[in-house]
Amino acid sequence: MTAIPLEHILILASVLFLIGFVGVIVRKNALFILMSLEVMLNATGVAFIGAGSVWQQADGQVMFMLILTLAAAEVAVGLALLIRMKHQYRSLDIDVLSDLKGQ
């Protein structure tokens, strides 16, 4: 079995993180921003798993479990907030929601 070089894993993780970051910056819908944050968290998970695999350490897997736990909590709280915002303001557009600030 051939091992994947660490550089390839880190490039993949960087590309995934960049896609998620662009999604957070460009998107106006709060749901897509939440999904972009998930892509960013998974990119860090890929980097930890890859580094742990190359260095034959279990630390990367432990960190990935921590990231999965954090992502699950983020999704639970984020989706609850999005459902509440949708019911209250009838929109998930960030610009509409920020217009309501201070009213």
Short mmCIF file of N, CA and C in Angstrom, two decimals:
data_model
loop_
_atom_site.label_atom_id
_atom_site.label_comp_id
_atom_site.label_asym_id
_atom_site.label_seq_id
_atom_site.Cartn_x
_atom_site.Cartn_y
_atom_site.Cartn_z
N MET A 1 0.85 -1.17 0.00
CA MET A 1 0.00 0.00 0.00
C MET A 1 0.89 1.23 0.00
N THR A 2 0.59 2.14 -0.93
CA THR A 2 1.39 3.36 -0.99
C THR A 2 0.79 4.43 -0.09
N ALA A 3 1.66 5.15 0.55
CA ALA A 3 1.23 6.21 1.44
C ALA A 3 1.07 7.49 0.64
N ILE A 4 0.09 8.27 1.02
CA ILE A 4 -0.12 9.57 0.39
C ILE A 4 0.83 10.56 1.06
N PRO A 5 1.58 11.31 0.27
CA PRO A 5 2.51 12.27 0.88
C PRO A 5 1.75 13.34 1.68
N LEU A 6 2.39 13.79 2.72
CA LEU A 6 1.78 14.79 3.60
C LEU A 6 1.47 16.08 2.85
N GLU A 7 2.32 16.41 1.87
CA GLU A 7 2.09 17.64 1.12
C GLU A 7 0.75 17.60 0.37
N HIS A 8 0.41 16.45 -0.18
CA HIS A 8 -0.86 16.32 -0.91
C HIS A 8 -2.04 16.46 0.05
N ILE A 9 -1.90 15.88 1.21
CA ILE A 9 -2.98 15.98 2.21
C ILE A 9 -3.15 17.43 2.64
N LEU A 10 -2.05 18.11 2.87
CA LEU A 10 -2.15 19.50 3.31
C LEU A 10 -2.67 20.41 2.19
N ILE A 11 -2.34 20.09 0.95
CA ILE A 11 -2.90 20.87 -0.16
C ILE A 11 -4.40 20.66 -0.24
N LEU A 12 -4.85 19.40 -0.10
CA LEU A 12 -6.29 19.13 -0.10
C LEU A 12 -6.98 19.86 1.04
N ALA A 13 -6.39 19.81 2.22
CA ALA A 13 -6.98 20.49 3.37
C ALA A 13 -7.01 22.01 3.15
N SER A 14 -5.96 22.54 2.55
CA SER A 14 -5.92 23.98 2.28
C SER A 14 -6.99 24.39 1.27
N VAL A 15 -7.16 23.57 0.23
CA VAL A 15 -8.18 23.89 -0.78
C VAL A 15 -9.57 23.83 -0.16
N LEU A 16 -9.83 22.80 0.65
CA LEU A 16 -11.13 22.70 1.31
C LEU A 16 -11.37 23.88 2.24
N PHE A 17 -10.32 24.25 2.99
CA PHE A 17 -10.46 25.38 3.91
C PHE A 17 -10.71 26.67 3.14
N LEU A 18 -10.03 26.84 2.02
CA LEU A 18 -10.22 28.03 1.20
C LEU A 18 -11.62 28.09 0.61
N ILE A 19 -12.14 26.94 0.16
CA ILE A 19 -13.52 26.90 -0.36
C ILE A 19 -14.50 27.30 0.74
N GLY A 20 -14.30 26.78 1.94
CA GLY A 20 -15.17 27.15 3.05
C GLY A 20 -15.05 28.61 3.41
N PHE A 21 -13.83 29.13 3.39
CA PHE A 21 -13.61 30.54 3.73
C PHE A 21 -14.27 31.46 2.71
N VAL A 22 -14.13 31.12 1.44
CA VAL A 22 -14.78 31.93 0.40
C VAL A 22 -16.30 31.86 0.55
N GLY A 23 -16.80 30.69 0.93
CA GLY A 23 -18.24 30.56 1.16
C GLY A 23 -18.72 31.44 2.30
N VAL A 24 -17.93 31.54 3.36
CA VAL A 24 -18.31 32.39 4.49
C VAL A 24 -18.28 33.86 4.07
N ILE A 25 -17.30 34.24 3.27
CA ILE A 25 -17.16 35.64 2.88
C ILE A 25 -18.20 36.04 1.83
N VAL A 26 -18.46 35.18 0.85
CA VAL A 26 -19.28 35.56 -0.30
C VAL A 26 -20.78 35.36 -0.07
N ARG A 27 -21.16 34.29 0.59
CA ARG A 27 -22.57 33.94 0.71
C ARG A 27 -23.34 34.91 1.59
N LYS A 28 -24.60 35.11 1.26
CA LYS A 28 -25.49 35.99 2.03
C LYS A 28 -26.49 35.19 2.86
N ASN A 29 -26.69 33.92 2.51
CA ASN A 29 -27.65 33.09 3.22
C ASN A 29 -26.97 32.47 4.44
N ALA A 30 -27.61 32.57 5.58
CA ALA A 30 -27.01 32.08 6.83
C ALA A 30 -26.82 30.57 6.81
N LEU A 31 -27.70 29.84 6.12
CA LEU A 31 -27.55 28.39 6.05
C LEU A 31 -26.29 28.00 5.27
N PHE A 32 -26.03 28.70 4.18
CA PHE A 32 -24.82 28.41 3.40
C PHE A 32 -23.56 28.82 4.16
N ILE A 33 -23.66 29.86 4.95
CA ILE A 33 -22.51 30.25 5.77
C ILE A 33 -22.22 29.16 6.80
N LEU A 34 -23.27 28.60 7.39
CA LEU A 34 -23.09 27.51 8.35
C LEU A 34 -22.48 26.29 7.67
N MET A 35 -22.92 25.99 6.45
CA MET A 35 -22.35 24.86 5.72
C MET A 35 -20.89 25.13 5.36
N SER A 36 -20.55 26.37 5.05
CA SER A 36 -19.16 26.70 4.74
C SER A 36 -18.27 26.55 5.97
N LEU A 37 -18.82 26.89 7.13
CA LEU A 37 -18.06 26.67 8.36
C LEU A 37 -17.79 25.19 8.59
N GLU A 38 -18.76 24.35 8.23
CA GLU A 38 -18.57 22.90 8.35
C GLU A 38 -17.47 22.41 7.42
N VAL A 39 -17.42 22.96 6.21
CA VAL A 39 -16.35 22.59 5.27
C VAL A 39 -15.00 22.98 5.85
N MET A 40 -14.93 24.16 6.48
CA MET A 40 -13.67 24.59 7.08
C MET A 40 -13.27 23.67 8.23
N LEU A 41 -14.23 23.27 9.05
CA LEU A 41 -13.92 22.35 10.16
C LEU A 41 -13.45 21.00 9.63
N ASN A 42 -14.10 20.51 8.56
CA ASN A 42 -13.68 19.23 7.99
C ASN A 42 -12.31 19.33 7.35
N ALA A 43 -11.96 20.49 6.80
CA ALA A 43 -10.62 20.67 6.23
C ALA A 43 -9.55 20.55 7.32
N THR A 44 -9.81 21.13 8.47
CA THR A 44 -8.84 20.98 9.57
C THR A 44 -8.78 19.53 10.03
N GLY A 45 -9.93 18.85 9.99
CA GLY A 45 -9.93 17.43 10.35
C GLY A 45 -9.11 16.60 9.40
N VAL A 46 -9.20 16.88 8.11
CA VAL A 46 -8.40 16.16 7.11
C VAL A 46 -6.91 16.40 7.37
N ALA A 47 -6.56 17.63 7.71
CA ALA A 47 -5.14 17.93 7.99
C ALA A 47 -4.67 17.17 9.22
N PHE A 48 -5.47 17.12 10.26
CA PHE A 48 -5.06 16.39 11.47
C PHE A 48 -4.96 14.89 11.21
N ILE A 49 -5.92 14.33 10.51
CA ILE A 49 -5.89 12.89 10.21
C ILE A 49 -4.68 12.56 9.34
N GLY A 50 -4.43 13.38 8.33
CA GLY A 50 -3.28 13.13 7.44
C GLY A 50 -1.96 13.23 8.17
N ALA A 51 -1.81 14.25 9.00
CA ALA A 51 -0.56 14.39 9.75
C ALA A 51 -0.38 13.26 10.73
N GLY A 52 -1.46 12.87 11.39
CA GLY A 52 -1.37 11.75 12.33
C GLY A 52 -1.04 10.45 11.64
N SER A 53 -1.56 10.27 10.43
CA SER A 53 -1.28 9.05 9.68
C SER A 53 0.16 9.00 9.21
N VAL A 54 0.67 10.13 8.76
CA VAL A 54 2.05 10.16 8.27
C VAL A 54 3.03 9.96 9.42
N TRP A 55 2.76 10.57 10.55
CA TRP A 55 3.67 10.47 11.70
C TRP A 55 3.38 9.29 12.61
N GLN A 56 2.41 8.45 12.21
CA GLN A 56 2.05 7.25 12.98
C GLN A 56 1.70 7.57 14.44
N GLN A 57 0.96 8.65 14.62
CA GLN A 57 0.52 9.07 15.96
C GLN A 57 -1.01 9.08 15.98
N ALA A 58 -1.57 8.80 17.13
CA ALA A 58 -3.03 8.82 17.26
C ALA A 58 -3.55 10.21 17.61
N ASP A 59 -2.65 11.16 17.76
CA ASP A 59 -3.08 12.52 18.15
C ASP A 59 -4.01 13.14 17.10
N GLY A 60 -3.74 12.88 15.83
CA GLY A 60 -4.57 13.42 14.77
C GLY A 60 -5.99 12.90 14.85
N GLN A 61 -6.14 11.63 15.16
CA GLN A 61 -7.48 11.05 15.29
C GLN A 61 -8.21 11.61 16.51
N VAL A 62 -7.46 11.82 17.58
CA VAL A 62 -8.07 12.40 18.79
C VAL A 62 -8.55 13.82 18.49
N MET A 63 -7.73 14.58 17.79
CA MET A 63 -8.13 15.95 17.45
C MET A 63 -9.33 15.94 16.50
N PHE A 64 -9.37 14.96 15.60
CA PHE A 64 -10.52 14.87 14.69
C PHE A 64 -11.80 14.55 15.46
N MET A 65 -11.70 13.70 16.47
CA MET A 65 -12.88 13.42 17.29
C MET A 65 -13.34 14.69 18.00
N LEU A 66 -12.40 15.49 18.47
CA LEU A 66 -12.74 16.76 19.10
C LEU A 66 -13.41 17.70 18.09
N ILE A 67 -12.89 17.72 16.86
CA ILE A 67 -13.48 18.56 15.81
C ILE A 67 -14.89 18.08 15.47
N LEU A 68 -15.09 16.77 15.40
CA LEU A 68 -16.43 16.25 15.12
C LEU A 68 -17.42 16.63 16.21
N THR A 69 -16.97 16.58 17.45
CA THR A 69 -17.83 16.98 18.57
C THR A 69 -18.17 18.45 18.48
N LEU A 70 -17.17 19.26 18.18
CA LEU A 70 -17.40 20.69 18.03
C LEU A 70 -18.34 20.98 16.87
N ALA A 71 -18.16 20.26 15.76
CA ALA A 71 -19.02 20.48 14.59
C ALA A 71 -20.46 20.07 14.89
N ALA A 72 -20.64 18.99 15.61
CA ALA A 72 -22.01 18.56 15.95
C ALA A 72 -22.69 19.59 16.84
N ALA A 73 -21.96 20.12 17.82
CA ALA A 73 -22.54 21.15 18.68
C ALA A 73 -22.84 22.42 17.89
N GLU A 74 -21.94 22.77 16.98
CA GLU A 74 -22.15 23.96 16.16
C GLU A 74 -23.37 23.81 15.27
N VAL A 75 -23.54 22.65 14.68
CA VAL A 75 -24.69 22.42 13.82
C VAL A 75 -25.99 22.46 14.63
N ALA A 76 -25.98 21.85 15.79
CA ALA A 76 -27.20 21.84 16.61
C ALA A 76 -27.61 23.25 17.00
N VAL A 77 -26.68 24.03 17.50
CA VAL A 77 -26.99 25.40 17.92
C VAL A 77 -27.28 26.28 16.70
N GLY A 78 -26.48 26.13 15.65
CA GLY A 78 -26.66 26.96 14.46
C GLY A 78 -27.99 26.72 13.77
N LEU A 79 -28.38 25.45 13.61
CA LEU A 79 -29.66 25.17 12.98
C LEU A 79 -30.82 25.63 13.84
N ALA A 80 -30.70 25.51 15.15
CA ALA A 80 -31.76 26.00 16.03
C ALA A 80 -31.91 27.51 15.87
N LEU A 81 -30.80 28.22 15.81
CA LEU A 81 -30.87 29.67 15.62
C LEU A 81 -31.44 30.03 14.25
N LEU A 82 -31.05 29.27 13.22
CA LEU A 82 -31.57 29.55 11.87
C LEU A 82 -33.08 29.31 11.79
N ILE A 83 -33.54 28.25 12.42
CA ILE A 83 -34.99 27.99 12.42
C ILE A 83 -35.72 29.12 13.14
N ARG A 84 -35.16 29.57 14.25
CA ARG A 84 -35.78 30.67 14.99
C ARG A 84 -35.79 31.97 14.17
N MET A 85 -34.66 32.25 13.47
CA MET A 85 -34.60 33.46 12.65
C MET A 85 -35.57 33.37 11.48
N LYS A 86 -35.71 32.18 10.89
CA LYS A 86 -36.62 32.02 9.77
C LYS A 86 -38.07 32.25 10.20
N HIS A 87 -38.43 31.75 11.36
CA HIS A 87 -39.80 31.93 11.85
C HIS A 87 -40.05 33.39 12.23
N GLN A 88 -39.06 34.04 12.80
CA GLN A 88 -39.27 35.40 13.30
C GLN A 88 -39.18 36.45 12.19
N TYR A 89 -38.19 36.32 11.30
CA TYR A 89 -37.95 37.37 10.29
C TYR A 89 -38.34 36.94 8.89
N ARG A 90 -38.71 35.70 8.66
CA ARG A 90 -39.10 35.18 7.36
C ARG A 90 -37.97 35.26 6.33
N SER A 91 -36.74 35.27 6.78
CA SER A 91 -35.61 35.34 5.86
C SER A 91 -34.36 34.82 6.55
N LEU A 92 -33.43 34.30 5.74
CA LEU A 92 -32.12 33.89 6.26
C LEU A 92 -31.01 34.74 5.64
N ASP A 93 -31.40 35.81 4.93
CA ASP A 93 -30.42 36.69 4.31
C ASP A 93 -29.74 37.53 5.39
N ILE A 94 -28.41 37.51 5.39
CA ILE A 94 -27.65 38.20 6.41
C ILE A 94 -27.86 39.71 6.33
N ASP A 95 -28.00 40.25 5.11
CA ASP A 95 -28.21 41.69 4.97
C ASP A 95 -29.55 42.12 5.57
N VAL A 96 -30.58 41.33 5.37
CA VAL A 96 -31.89 41.65 5.95
C VAL A 96 -31.81 41.58 7.47
N LEU A 97 -31.12 40.56 7.96
CA LEU A 97 -31.02 40.40 9.41
C LEU A 97 -30.19 41.51 10.04
N SER A 98 -29.17 41.99 9.37
CA SER A 98 -28.36 43.07 9.95
C SER A 98 -29.09 44.41 9.85
N ASP A 99 -30.04 44.57 8.90
CA ASP A 99 -30.86 45.78 8.86
C ASP A 99 -31.75 45.89 10.08
N LEU A 100 -32.11 44.77 10.67
CA LEU A 100 -32.97 44.77 11.83
C LEU A 100 -32.22 45.12 13.11
N LYS A 101 -30.91 45.21 13.04
CA LYS A 101 -30.10 45.50 14.22
C LYS A 101 -30.43 46.89 14.74
N GLY A 102 -30.71 46.99 16.01
CA GLY A 102 -30.97 48.27 16.65
C GLY A 102 -32.42 48.69 16.58
N GLN A 103 -33.27 47.85 16.03
CA GLN A 103 -34.69 48.22 15.96
C GLN A 103 -35.45 47.57 17.08
#
